[in-house]
Amino acid sequence: MLVFVTPFRPHASPEQSAASFGQPLPKSPIPLKATPISAAFPIPRPEYEWDEDYEPFSDHKKPTSTSRKTTKRTQQAGYSDAANIKRRSTKRSLNIELASCPSSSSDPNESVEEIMMMFDSLQRRILQLDEKEDAGRRADLKAGTLMMQNGRRINNLKTIGPVPGVEIGDIFFFRIEMCIVGLHAPAMAGIDYISVKHVRKNDTLAVSIISSGGYENDDNDMDILVYTGQGGNSRHKEKHDQKLERGNLALMNSMKRKNLIRVVRSAQDLFLNSGKIYIYDGLYRVEDSWMDKAKNGFSVFKYKLRREPGQPDGISVWKMTEKWKANPATRDKAILLDLSSKVENIPVCLVNDVDDEKGPSYFNYVTGVEYLRPLSKTKPLQSCQCPSVCLPGDPNCSCSQLNGGDLPYTSSGLLVKHIPMLYECSSRCHCSQNCRNRVTQKGVYLNFEVFWTGNCGWGVRSWDPIRAGTFICEYAGKVIDETNLNMDGEEDEYTFCTSWPIDKVLGWNLGAELLEDASANVTTERLKRLPIAISAKCSGNVARFLNHSCSPNLLWQPVQYDHGDNSYPHIMFFAMKHIPPMTELTYDYGTRGAPPGIKGKFPNAPKLKPCLCGSTNCRGSF
């Protein structure tokens, strides 16, 4: 395995302030049968008022006349009275903990990553606790509320243009995530705007919009977005024509002022039927506007936005990978359409779009590990007697008890916390194969490609968007005796050896730990040294091509499901954060090339290798 190449991370786009107002754009034709807005509505002087799309997490405070509104909002967020009591006590302990965990980085990207990791960890843990108590399922809103109440957000002030630390192509699985990083403040409304002073009067200008996906685009031109205005279609009020106010007025003003607008596209989450994924697509300007008739017969506003040139790819990457998934043969520069030769559940594409390198040296593609001795001679793993599936909060589930009283995965299969040892249900358990505690043993369900990085060897990336906590793959190969390791030879390039978790991995649990006693935290003192070493030189899977980074997006988790010898678990990789399609997958090899305890005992212990990851936290070697 060679040195990590810097993953695809788009740079900040140009123009950050309103100083760029007034730059001309190419004229676009007004669509046929369009009615100019000025002909239908005079533009009124904007007045500040609250609409039904008000979000509970903005910097502005909405006046309330009665306590009923607060109660209603709380109920909509998924709280019961009992849950409110529990969460209030949680908030008090959370305040104390948060005061002691300020951001440890001055780099905006690192700060955004820390906030996002804290939120995701908190959200997953709240969901885990709520499932045990059969409480409300809006764990995202509960986590967001706790973050907001404790000041754990960044980029609080609304600005026109790029948001520090948020890159084009970044993905989000909850709208509240965009709120806490300052990309889009409203938790519900699709248009975010600010008030500005212009010619001795206040105007509103749009700063960001979220497209629901139902735009009237030519799909071949991803630089154009036709956006439908807001209002008139509430489920709780009588439908009516849209009005030139609030967000609609802000977009109209933005067309005249030609200010930059952040655009977030949305797509269906293919791994969660009712879920959406939000993709930050960069900066646009409003180029045209008109009125149209909606399917319900009422008038709506339409806005044509054009993407600023010279920006990194955003939604176009998604369109490209969707085409490849539908037909892998359309992938340009593919050397092999399936490196696994149908061993994996989904083909693994081998690609070189850099030079003439033909492929990696021969190896046998396998999906598991070969142990030093037969499993029949190892200690069996404890099994549960659950009749159908393991249920959260079931005190009689022995697998749950092995994992500290909790099932380690959410209902959608996400890892809740990084723990010293994770126990999945085994073949001896009575529960079915549909049990949520059987995740990694079912294999890979992501569309991977192994690609040539140029001067840094082969790497791995996915055609799919990956959510934090998602299972990636196992490190497959042959378990070897650590005393026979030759870490200076070719074996080293394809050998996995355990090392102490880095601070970033330990911090992955931070949000979850804020809800618990300090004694429950996973620290290096609780983690035991694992003597396991796995060689993938002759046999392995995509994991043998995972490169190193000092700022990785994957972590490794020891998992047991087919035997009870904890010294030789399966090594499973999970996503530490949300990973956009076509981003290289990496993990931290550690500062030792051999397992803990070997260095100093063997004269052939390896020398550190230079690191080329290029991250702000790069140690310079691994």
Coordinates of C-alpha atoms in Angstrom, one line a residue:
M1 CA 0.0 0.0 0.0
L2 CA 1.5 3.3 -1.0
V3 CA 1.3 6.8 0.4
F4 CA -2.0 8.5 0.5
V5 CA -2.8 11.0 -2.3
T6 CA -4.7 14.1 -1.3
P7 CA -8.4 13.4 -1.6
F8 CA -10.8 15.4 -3.8
R9 CA -11.7 18.5 -1.7
P10 CA -12.9 21.4 -3.7
H11 CA -11.4 24.8 -2.9
A12 CA -13.5 27.8 -1.8
S13 CA -15.3 29.5 -4.6
P14 CA -14.6 33.1 -5.6
E15 CA -16.3 36.3 -4.4
Q16 CA -17.3 36.4 -0.8
S17 CA -18.9 39.8 -0.2
A18 CA -21.5 42.0 -1.6
A19 CA -18.8 44.2 -3.1
S20 CA -19.2 42.1 -6.3
F21 CA -22.7 43.3 -6.8
G22 CA -23.5 44.7 -10.2
Q23 CA -21.4 42.5 -12.4
P24 CA -23.3 41.8 -15.7
L25 CA -24.4 38.4 -16.7
P26 CA -25.3 37.0 -20.1
K27 CA -28.9 37.7 -20.9
S28 CA -31.2 34.7 -21.0
P29 CA -34.5 34.6 -22.9
I30 CA -37.7 34.8 -20.9
P31 CA -39.6 31.5 -21.3
L32 CA -42.6 31.4 -23.5
K33 CA -46.0 32.3 -21.9
A34 CA -44.1 33.9 -19.1
T35 CA -45.6 36.8 -17.3
P36 CA -43.0 39.4 -16.0
I37 CA -43.2 39.8 -12.3
S38 CA -43.4 43.6 -12.5
A39 CA -46.5 43.3 -14.7
A40 CA -48.4 41.3 -12.1
F41 CA -47.1 42.6 -8.8
P42 CA -45.7 46.0 -7.9
I43 CA -42.7 45.6 -5.7
P44 CA -43.6 46.7 -2.2
R45 CA -41.2 48.0 0.4
P46 CA -40.2 45.0 2.4
E47 CA -41.5 44.6 5.9
Y48 CA -40.1 42.4 8.5
E49 CA -42.6 39.7 9.5
W50 CA -42.6 36.1 10.5
D51 CA -43.9 33.4 8.2
E52 CA -45.0 29.9 8.7
D53 CA -41.6 28.7 7.7
Y54 CA -39.8 30.3 10.7
E55 CA -37.0 28.1 11.9
P56 CA -36.4 27.6 15.7
F57 CA -32.6 27.8 15.3
S58 CA -31.9 31.1 13.7
D59 CA -30.2 34.0 15.4
H60 CA -33.5 36.0 15.4
K61 CA -35.9 35.5 18.2
K62 CA -39.5 35.1 17.2
P63 CA -41.9 36.8 19.7
T64 CA -44.5 34.5 21.1
S65 CA -47.8 35.6 22.7
T66 CA -48.7 32.4 24.5
S67 CA -47.0 29.3 25.7
R68 CA -49.1 27.2 23.3
K69 CA -46.8 27.9 20.4
T70 CA -43.7 26.8 22.3
T71 CA -45.5 23.6 23.3
K72 CA -46.6 22.9 19.8
R73 CA -43.1 23.4 18.4
T74 CA -41.7 21.1 21.1
Q75 CA -44.2 18.4 20.2
Q76 CA -43.4 18.8 16.5
A77 CA -39.8 18.2 17.3
G78 CA -40.7 14.8 18.7
Y79 CA -40.7 15.5 22.5
S80 CA -43.2 14.2 24.9
D81 CA -43.6 15.7 28.4
A82 CA -41.7 12.8 29.9
A83 CA -38.9 13.2 27.3
N84 CA -38.8 16.9 28.0
I85 CA -38.0 16.2 31.6
K86 CA -35.3 13.7 30.6
R87 CA -33.8 16.1 28.1
R88 CA -33.8 19.0 30.5
S89 CA -31.6 17.1 32.9
T90 CA -29.5 16.0 29.9
K91 CA -29.1 19.6 28.9
R92 CA -27.8 20.6 32.3
S93 CA -25.0 18.0 32.2
L94 CA -24.4 18.9 28.6
N95 CA -23.7 22.5 29.5
I96 CA -21.0 21.6 31.8
E97 CA -19.3 19.2 29.4
L98 CA -19.5 21.5 26.4
A99 CA -17.8 24.3 28.3
S100 CA -14.7 22.1 28.4
C101 CA -14.6 21.1 24.7
P102 CA -13.9 24.1 22.6
S103 CA -12.8 23.7 19.0
S104 CA -9.2 22.6 19.0
S105 CA -8.4 24.0 15.5
S106 CA -8.1 27.4 13.9
D107 CA -8.6 25.9 10.5
P108 CA -12.2 26.5 9.3
N109 CA -12.4 23.0 7.6
E110 CA -11.3 21.3 10.8
S111 CA -13.8 23.4 12.9
V112 CA -16.7 22.4 10.6
E113 CA -15.6 18.8 10.8
E114 CA -15.5 18.9 14.6
I115 CA -18.9 20.4 14.9
M116 CA -20.4 17.9 12.4
M117 CA -18.8 15.0 14.1
M118 CA -20.1 16.1 17.5
F119 CA -23.6 16.5 16.1
D120 CA -23.6 13.2 14.3
S121 CA -22.3 11.4 17.4
L122 CA -24.9 13.1 19.5
Q123 CA -27.7 12.4 17.1
R124 CA -26.9 8.7 16.8
R125 CA -26.7 8.3 20.6
I126 CA -30.0 10.1 21.2
L127 CA -31.6 7.8 18.6
Q128 CA -30.2 4.8 20.3
L129 CA -31.5 5.9 23.7
D130 CA -34.9 6.9 22.3
E131 CA -35.3 3.5 20.7
K132 CA -34.7 1.8 24.1
E133 CA -37.4 4.1 25.6
D134 CA -39.7 4.0 22.6
A135 CA -39.5 7.8 22.5
G136 CA -39.9 10.3 19.6
R137 CA -37.7 9.6 16.6
R138 CA -36.6 13.1 15.6
A139 CA -33.2 12.6 17.1
D140 CA -31.7 15.2 14.6
L141 CA -33.9 18.0 16.0
K142 CA -33.1 17.0 19.6
A143 CA -29.4 16.9 18.9
G144 CA -29.6 20.2 17.0
T145 CA -31.5 21.9 19.9
L146 CA -28.9 20.8 22.4
M147 CA -26.1 22.0 20.1
M148 CA -27.8 25.4 19.7
Q149 CA -28.7 25.8 23.3
N150 CA -25.1 25.3 24.2
G151 CA -23.6 27.5 21.5
R152 CA -22.0 24.7 19.6
R153 CA -22.4 26.2 16.1
I154 CA -20.1 28.1 13.8
N155 CA -20.5 30.8 11.1
N156 CA -23.3 32.3 13.1
L157 CA -23.6 35.5 11.1
K158 CA -25.4 35.2 7.7
T159 CA -23.1 36.2 4.9
I160 CA -23.3 36.5 1.1
G161 CA -20.9 34.1 -0.7
P162 CA -18.9 31.1 0.5
V163 CA -19.1 29.8 4.1
P164 CA -15.7 29.2 5.7
G165 CA -15.0 25.5 6.1
V166 CA -17.8 24.3 3.9
E167 CA -16.6 23.1 0.5
I168 CA -18.5 22.6 -2.8
G169 CA -19.6 19.0 -3.0
D170 CA -20.0 18.6 0.8
I171 CA -23.1 16.6 1.8
F172 CA -25.6 16.7 4.6
F173 CA -28.2 14.2 5.7
F174 CA -30.2 16.6 7.9
R175 CA -31.1 20.3 7.3
I176 CA -30.2 21.1 10.9
E177 CA -26.6 20.2 10.0
M178 CA -26.5 23.0 7.4
C179 CA -27.8 25.3 10.2
I180 CA -25.1 24.6 12.7
V181 CA -22.3 25.1 10.2
G182 CA -23.9 28.3 8.8
L183 CA -24.6 27.2 5.3
H184 CA -28.4 27.6 5.4
A185 CA -30.0 28.9 8.6
P186 CA -33.7 28.0 8.2
A187 CA -34.6 24.5 9.5
M188 CA -37.7 24.4 7.2
A189 CA -37.8 27.3 4.7
G190 CA -36.0 26.8 1.4
I191 CA -34.9 30.4 1.0
D192 CA -32.6 32.1 3.5
Y193 CA -32.2 35.9 3.3
I194 CA -30.7 38.9 5.1
S195 CA -31.7 42.6 5.4
V196 CA -29.4 45.1 3.8
K197 CA -29.5 48.9 3.6
H198 CA -29.7 50.3 0.1
V199 CA -30.5 53.9 -0.9
R200 CA -31.7 54.8 2.5
K201 CA -34.1 51.9 2.8
N202 CA -33.9 48.3 3.9
D203 CA -34.0 45.5 1.3
T204 CA -33.8 41.8 1.6
L205 CA -31.4 39.7 -0.3
A206 CA -31.3 36.0 -0.7
V207 CA -28.1 34.3 0.6
S208 CA -29.0 30.6 0.1
I209 CA -31.6 28.3 -1.3
I210 CA -32.4 24.6 -1.0
S211 CA -33.7 22.9 -4.1
S212 CA -36.2 20.1 -3.4
G213 CA -35.2 18.3 -6.6
G214 CA -38.4 19.1 -8.4
Y215 CA -36.8 21.8 -10.6
E216 CA -37.6 22.2 -14.3
N217 CA -34.0 21.8 -15.6
D218 CA -32.5 20.5 -18.7
D219 CA -30.7 17.6 -17.0
N220 CA -27.8 18.0 -19.5
D221 CA -27.0 21.5 -18.2
M222 CA -26.2 21.2 -14.6
D223 CA -25.2 24.9 -14.5
I224 CA -28.9 26.0 -14.7
L225 CA -31.5 25.7 -11.9
V226 CA -35.1 26.7 -12.3
Y227 CA -36.4 27.3 -8.8
T228 CA -40.0 27.6 -7.6
G229 CA -40.8 30.3 -5.0
Q230 CA -42.1 29.6 -1.6
G231 CA -45.6 29.8 -0.1
G232 CA -49.2 29.2 -1.2
N233 CA -49.0 25.4 -0.8
S234 CA -49.1 24.8 2.9
R235 CA -50.7 21.6 4.1
H236 CA -52.3 23.4 7.0
K237 CA -53.7 26.4 5.2
E238 CA -55.9 27.1 2.2
K239 CA -53.9 27.1 -1.0
H240 CA -53.4 30.4 -2.8
D241 CA -51.2 32.3 -5.3
Q242 CA -47.7 32.9 -4.1
K243 CA -47.0 36.5 -2.9
L244 CA -44.0 38.7 -3.6
E245 CA -42.8 38.8 0.0
R246 CA -40.2 37.2 2.3
G247 CA -38.0 34.8 0.3
N248 CA -39.7 35.5 -3.0
L249 CA -39.0 39.2 -2.7
A250 CA -35.4 38.5 -1.6
L251 CA -34.8 36.5 -4.7
M252 CA -36.3 39.2 -6.9
N253 CA -34.1 41.8 -5.2
S254 CA -31.1 39.5 -5.7
M255 CA -31.8 39.3 -9.4
K256 CA -31.6 43.1 -9.6
R257 CA -28.5 43.3 -7.4
K258 CA -26.9 40.3 -9.0
N259 CA -25.5 39.0 -5.7
L260 CA -24.1 35.5 -5.2
I261 CA -26.5 32.9 -3.8
R262 CA -25.4 29.6 -2.2
V263 CA -27.4 26.7 -3.8
V264 CA -28.0 23.4 -2.1
R265 CA -29.4 20.6 -4.2
S266 CA -31.1 17.5 -2.8
A267 CA -31.4 13.9 -3.8
Q268 CA -33.0 10.8 -2.6
D269 CA -31.1 8.7 -0.1
L270 CA -31.0 5.3 -1.8
F271 CA -30.1 3.6 1.5
L272 CA -33.1 5.1 3.4
N273 CA -36.4 5.2 1.6
S274 CA -37.8 8.4 3.3
G275 CA -34.4 10.2 3.5
K276 CA -32.8 13.0 1.6
I277 CA -29.2 14.0 1.0
Y278 CA -28.3 17.6 0.6
I279 CA -25.4 18.6 -1.7
Y280 CA -23.8 22.0 -1.6
D281 CA -23.5 22.9 -5.3
G282 CA -21.7 26.3 -5.0
L283 CA -22.5 29.9 -5.9
Y284 CA -25.2 31.0 -8.4
R285 CA -26.9 34.3 -9.5
V286 CA -30.5 34.8 -10.3
E287 CA -30.7 35.5 -14.0
D288 CA -34.4 35.6 -14.8
S289 CA -37.8 35.5 -13.1
W290 CA -41.4 35.0 -14.2
M291 CA -44.8 33.7 -13.1
D292 CA -46.2 30.4 -14.0
K293 CA -49.2 28.2 -13.1
A294 CA -48.6 25.2 -10.8
K295 CA -50.4 21.9 -11.2
N296 CA -52.9 23.0 -8.6
G297 CA -53.9 26.0 -10.8
F298 CA -52.4 28.7 -8.6
S299 CA -49.7 31.1 -9.6
V300 CA -46.1 30.5 -8.5
F301 CA -42.9 32.4 -9.0
K302 CA -40.1 30.9 -11.0
Y303 CA -36.4 31.9 -10.8
K304 CA -33.7 30.9 -13.2
L305 CA -30.3 30.7 -11.6
R306 CA -27.0 30.2 -13.4
R307 CA -23.9 28.7 -11.7
E308 CA -20.8 30.8 -11.5
P309 CA -18.1 29.6 -13.8
G310 CA -14.7 28.3 -12.5
Q311 CA -16.0 26.4 -9.5
P312 CA -15.3 22.8 -8.6
D313 CA -17.8 20.2 -9.6
G314 CA -20.8 19.7 -7.4
I315 CA -24.1 18.0 -8.4
S316 CA -22.5 17.1 -11.8
V317 CA -20.4 14.5 -10.0
W318 CA -23.6 12.9 -8.7
K319 CA -25.1 12.7 -12.2
M320 CA -21.9 11.1 -13.5
T321 CA -21.7 8.4 -10.8
E322 CA -25.4 7.7 -11.1
K323 CA -24.8 6.9 -14.8
W324 CA -21.9 4.6 -13.9
K325 CA -23.9 2.7 -11.3
A326 CA -26.7 2.2 -13.8
N327 CA -24.2 0.9 -16.4
P328 CA -20.5 0.5 -15.2
A329 CA -19.5 0.1 -18.8
T330 CA -20.0 3.8 -19.3
R331 CA -17.1 4.5 -16.9
D332 CA -14.3 6.1 -18.9
K333 CA -10.7 4.7 -18.5
A334 CA -11.9 1.5 -16.8
I335 CA -9.3 -1.3 -16.9
L336 CA -11.6 -3.9 -15.3
L337 CA -15.3 -3.6 -14.6
D338 CA -15.1 -6.0 -11.7
L339 CA -11.8 -6.4 -9.9
S340 CA -13.5 -8.9 -7.5
S341 CA -14.6 -11.3 -10.3
K342 CA -18.1 -11.4 -8.8
V343 CA -16.8 -12.2 -5.3
E344 CA -18.3 -9.0 -3.9
N345 CA -22.0 -8.2 -3.8
I346 CA -21.4 -5.3 -6.1
P347 CA -18.7 -5.1 -8.8
V348 CA -15.4 -3.2 -7.9
C349 CA -14.3 -1.1 -10.9
L350 CA -10.5 -0.7 -11.6
V351 CA -9.7 2.7 -13.2
N352 CA -6.7 4.6 -14.5
D353 CA -7.4 8.0 -15.9
V354 CA -3.9 9.3 -15.2
D355 CA -1.4 7.3 -17.3
D356 CA -0.7 3.9 -18.8
E357 CA -0.3 1.8 -15.6
K358 CA -2.2 -1.4 -16.3
G359 CA -3.2 -2.5 -12.8
P360 CA -1.9 -3.8 -9.4
S361 CA 0.2 -6.9 -9.1
Y362 CA -1.8 -10.2 -9.0
F363 CA -3.6 -11.2 -5.8
N364 CA -6.4 -13.5 -4.9
Y365 CA -9.6 -11.5 -4.2
V366 CA -11.2 -12.7 -1.0
T367 CA -13.8 -11.1 1.3
G368 CA -12.8 -12.5 4.7
V369 CA -9.8 -13.5 6.8
E370 CA -7.8 -16.8 7.0
Y371 CA -6.9 -17.6 10.6
L372 CA -3.9 -19.4 11.9
R373 CA -6.0 -22.2 13.2
P374 CA -9.5 -23.5 12.3
L375 CA -12.5 -21.6 13.9
S376 CA -13.7 -24.9 15.2
K377 CA -10.8 -25.0 17.6
T378 CA -11.3 -21.5 19.0
K379 CA -13.5 -20.3 21.8
P380 CA -17.2 -20.0 20.7
L381 CA -18.9 -16.7 21.0
Q382 CA -21.8 -16.3 23.3
S383 CA -25.2 -16.4 21.5
C384 CA -28.6 -14.8 22.1
Q385 CA -32.0 -16.5 22.3
C386 CA -34.0 -13.7 20.7
P387 CA -36.8 -15.4 18.7
S388 CA -36.9 -13.0 15.7
V389 CA -34.6 -10.0 15.9
C390 CA -32.7 -8.3 18.7
L391 CA -34.6 -5.4 20.1
P392 CA -33.3 -2.2 21.7
G393 CA -33.6 -2.3 25.5
D394 CA -34.2 -6.0 25.8
P395 CA -32.5 -7.0 29.0
N396 CA -32.7 -10.7 28.0
C397 CA -30.6 -10.2 24.8
S398 CA -27.2 -11.5 25.6
C399 CA -25.7 -9.9 22.5
S400 CA -26.9 -6.5 23.7
Q401 CA -25.3 -7.2 27.1
L402 CA -22.0 -8.1 25.5
N403 CA -22.1 -4.6 23.9
G404 CA -22.7 -2.8 27.3
G405 CA -26.5 -3.0 27.2
D406 CA -27.0 -1.4 23.9
L407 CA -27.3 -2.6 20.3
P408 CA -24.2 -1.1 18.6
Y409 CA -26.0 -0.1 15.4
T410 CA -29.0 2.2 14.6
S411 CA -32.0 0.8 12.8
S412 CA -30.4 1.8 9.5
G413 CA -27.2 0.0 10.3
L414 CA -25.0 3.0 11.4
L415 CA -22.3 2.5 14.0
V416 CA -23.3 4.5 17.1
K417 CA -20.0 4.6 18.9
H418 CA -16.4 3.5 18.5
I419 CA -15.9 0.9 21.2
P420 CA -13.0 -1.5 22.3
M421 CA -14.8 -4.5 20.9
L422 CA -18.1 -4.9 19.0
Y423 CA -20.1 -8.1 19.2
E424 CA -22.5 -9.0 16.3
C425 CA -24.9 -11.9 16.5
S426 CA -23.3 -15.2 15.5
S427 CA -24.5 -18.2 13.5
R428 CA -25.4 -19.8 16.9
C429 CA -27.8 -17.0 17.7
H430 CA -31.6 -17.7 17.4
C431 CA -32.4 -14.3 15.7
S432 CA -32.9 -14.1 12.0
Q433 CA -30.5 -12.7 9.3
N434 CA -32.6 -9.5 9.3
C435 CA -31.5 -8.7 12.8
R436 CA -30.0 -5.2 13.0
N437 CA -27.0 -6.6 14.9
R438 CA -25.8 -8.3 11.7
V439 CA -24.1 -5.6 9.6
T440 CA -20.5 -6.2 8.7
Q441 CA -20.9 -10.0 8.3
K442 CA -23.2 -9.4 5.3
G443 CA -20.5 -7.8 3.3
V444 CA -20.1 -4.7 1.2
Y445 CA -23.0 -2.8 -0.4
L446 CA -21.2 0.2 -1.8
N447 CA -20.0 0.9 -5.3
F448 CA -16.2 1.1 -5.1
E449 CA -13.6 1.9 -7.6
V450 CA -9.9 1.2 -7.2
F451 CA -8.1 4.1 -9.0
W452 CA -4.6 5.0 -9.9
T453 CA -3.5 8.1 -8.0
G454 CA -0.3 8.7 -10.1
N455 CA 2.8 8.9 -7.9
C456 CA 1.1 7.6 -4.8
G457 CA -0.1 4.2 -6.0
W458 CA -3.6 2.8 -6.0
G459 CA -6.4 4.2 -3.9
V460 CA -10.1 3.6 -3.2
R461 CA -13.2 5.8 -3.6
S462 CA -16.9 5.2 -3.8
W463 CA -19.5 6.2 -6.4
D464 CA -22.0 6.4 -3.5
P465 CA -22.5 9.2 -0.9
I466 CA -21.5 7.7 2.4
R467 CA -23.1 8.7 5.7
A468 CA -21.0 8.9 8.9
G469 CA -21.2 5.6 10.7
T470 CA -21.7 3.5 7.6
F471 CA -19.9 0.2 7.3
I472 CA -17.3 0.4 4.5
C473 CA -15.4 -3.0 4.3
E474 CA -13.4 -5.5 6.2
Y475 CA -9.6 -5.7 6.0
A476 CA -9.4 -9.2 4.3
G477 CA -6.4 -11.4 4.1
K478 CA -4.4 -13.9 6.1
V479 CA -3.8 -13.5 9.8
I480 CA -0.1 -13.8 10.5
D481 CA 2.0 -14.3 13.6
E482 CA 3.4 -10.9 14.8
T483 CA 6.7 -12.5 15.7
N484 CA 7.3 -13.5 12.0
L485 CA 6.5 -10.0 10.6
N486 CA 8.9 -8.6 8.1
M487 CA 7.8 -4.9 8.1
D488 CA 10.6 -3.7 5.9
G489 CA 9.8 -5.7 2.9
E490 CA 6.9 -5.8 0.3
E491 CA 4.8 -7.5 3.0
D492 CA 4.6 -4.2 4.8
E493 CA 2.8 -2.4 2.0
Y494 CA -0.2 -4.8 2.4
T495 CA -0.2 -5.5 6.1
F496 CA -2.7 -4.2 8.6
C497 CA -1.3 -3.7 12.1
T498 CA -3.2 -2.2 15.0
S499 CA -2.0 1.0 16.6
W500 CA -3.4 3.4 19.2
P501 CA -6.3 5.4 18.0
I502 CA -5.5 9.0 17.1
D503 CA -7.3 11.9 18.8
K504 CA -9.7 12.3 15.9
V505 CA -10.9 8.7 16.4
L506 CA -11.2 9.1 20.1
G507 CA -13.1 12.4 19.5
W508 CA -15.6 10.6 17.2
N509 CA -17.6 9.6 20.3
L510 CA -17.6 13.1 21.8
G511 CA -21.2 13.9 21.1
A512 CA -22.4 10.6 22.5
E513 CA -20.2 10.9 25.6
L514 CA -21.7 14.2 26.5
L515 CA -24.9 12.3 27.4
E516 CA -23.1 9.9 29.7
D517 CA -20.8 9.6 32.7
A518 CA -17.1 10.2 32.2
S519 CA -16.5 6.6 33.2
A520 CA -18.3 5.5 30.1
N521 CA -15.9 7.3 27.7
V522 CA -13.7 5.2 25.4
T523 CA -10.1 6.2 26.1
T524 CA -6.8 4.7 25.3
E525 CA -6.7 3.4 28.9
R526 CA -9.7 1.2 28.1
L527 CA -8.4 0.0 24.8
K528 CA -6.4 -3.2 24.8
R529 CA -3.5 -3.9 22.5
L530 CA -4.5 -6.3 19.8
P531 CA -1.7 -8.7 18.6
I532 CA -3.5 -9.3 15.3
A533 CA -1.7 -8.6 12.0
I534 CA -3.3 -9.3 8.6
S535 CA -1.4 -9.7 5.4
A536 CA -3.2 -8.9 2.1
K537 CA -0.1 -9.3 -0.1
C538 CA -1.3 -12.6 -1.7
S539 CA -5.0 -12.4 -0.9
G540 CA -7.3 -9.5 0.1
N541 CA -10.0 -7.1 -1.0
V542 CA -10.4 -3.4 -1.6
A543 CA -9.1 -2.6 1.9
R544 CA -5.5 -3.4 0.7
F545 CA -5.7 -0.3 -1.4
L546 CA -6.8 2.1 1.4
N547 CA -4.2 4.8 1.7
H548 CA -3.0 6.7 4.8
S549 CA -4.0 10.2 5.9
C550 CA -3.3 12.1 9.0
S551 CA -6.8 13.5 8.6
P552 CA -8.7 10.3 7.7
N553 CA -12.3 9.8 6.9
L554 CA -12.4 6.2 8.1
L555 CA -11.8 4.4 11.4
W556 CA -11.2 0.8 12.1
Q557 CA -13.4 -1.1 14.6
P558 CA -12.7 -4.6 16.0
V559 CA -15.7 -6.8 15.5
Q560 CA -16.5 -10.4 16.6
Y561 CA -19.2 -12.6 15.2
D562 CA -17.8 -16.1 14.4
H563 CA -15.5 -16.9 17.4
G564 CA -14.7 -15.7 20.9
D565 CA -11.0 -15.1 20.8
N566 CA -10.8 -11.3 21.3
S567 CA -7.1 -11.2 20.4
Y568 CA -8.0 -11.9 16.7
P569 CA -11.2 -10.0 15.8
H570 CA -12.3 -8.9 12.4
I571 CA -11.0 -5.4 11.4
M572 CA -13.9 -3.4 10.0
F573 CA -13.8 0.1 8.6
F574 CA -16.5 2.6 9.1
A575 CA -17.0 6.2 7.9
M576 CA -16.0 8.8 10.4
K577 CA -17.9 11.6 8.6
H578 CA -20.2 12.1 5.6
I579 CA -18.2 11.3 2.5
P580 CA -19.2 12.7 -1.0
P581 CA -19.0 10.4 -4.0
M582 CA -15.5 10.2 -5.7
T583 CA -13.7 11.2 -2.5
E584 CA -10.7 9.0 -1.6
L585 CA -11.3 6.7 1.4
T586 CA -8.4 6.8 3.9
Y587 CA -7.5 5.8 7.4
D588 CA -4.6 6.6 9.8
Y589 CA -1.9 3.9 9.7
G590 CA -0.6 5.2 13.0
T591 CA 3.0 6.2 13.9
R592 CA 4.1 2.6 14.2
G593 CA 4.4 0.2 11.3
A594 CA 4.2 -2.8 13.6
P595 CA 1.6 -3.7 16.2
P596 CA 2.0 -2.1 19.7
G597 CA 4.7 -3.9 21.7
I598 CA 6.8 -5.0 18.7
K599 CA 8.9 -1.9 18.4
G600 CA 12.0 -2.3 20.6
K601 CA 11.7 -6.1 20.7
F602 CA 12.7 -6.8 17.1
P603 CA 15.7 -5.3 15.3
N604 CA 13.7 -5.3 12.0
A605 CA 11.1 -2.8 13.3
P606 CA 10.4 -0.5 10.3
K607 CA 11.4 3.1 9.9
L608 CA 8.8 5.8 9.6
K609 CA 7.8 6.6 6.0
P610 CA 7.3 10.2 4.7
C611 CA 3.6 11.2 4.6
L612 CA 2.2 13.2 1.6
C613 CA -1.4 13.5 2.8
G614 CA -1.2 17.3 2.7
S615 CA -3.6 17.9 5.6
T616 CA -3.2 20.7 8.1
N617 CA -2.6 18.1 10.8
C618 CA 0.0 16.1 8.8
R619 CA 2.6 14.5 11.1
G620 CA 5.1 14.3 8.3
S621 CA 5.5 10.5 8.6
F622 CA 3.6 7.3 9.4

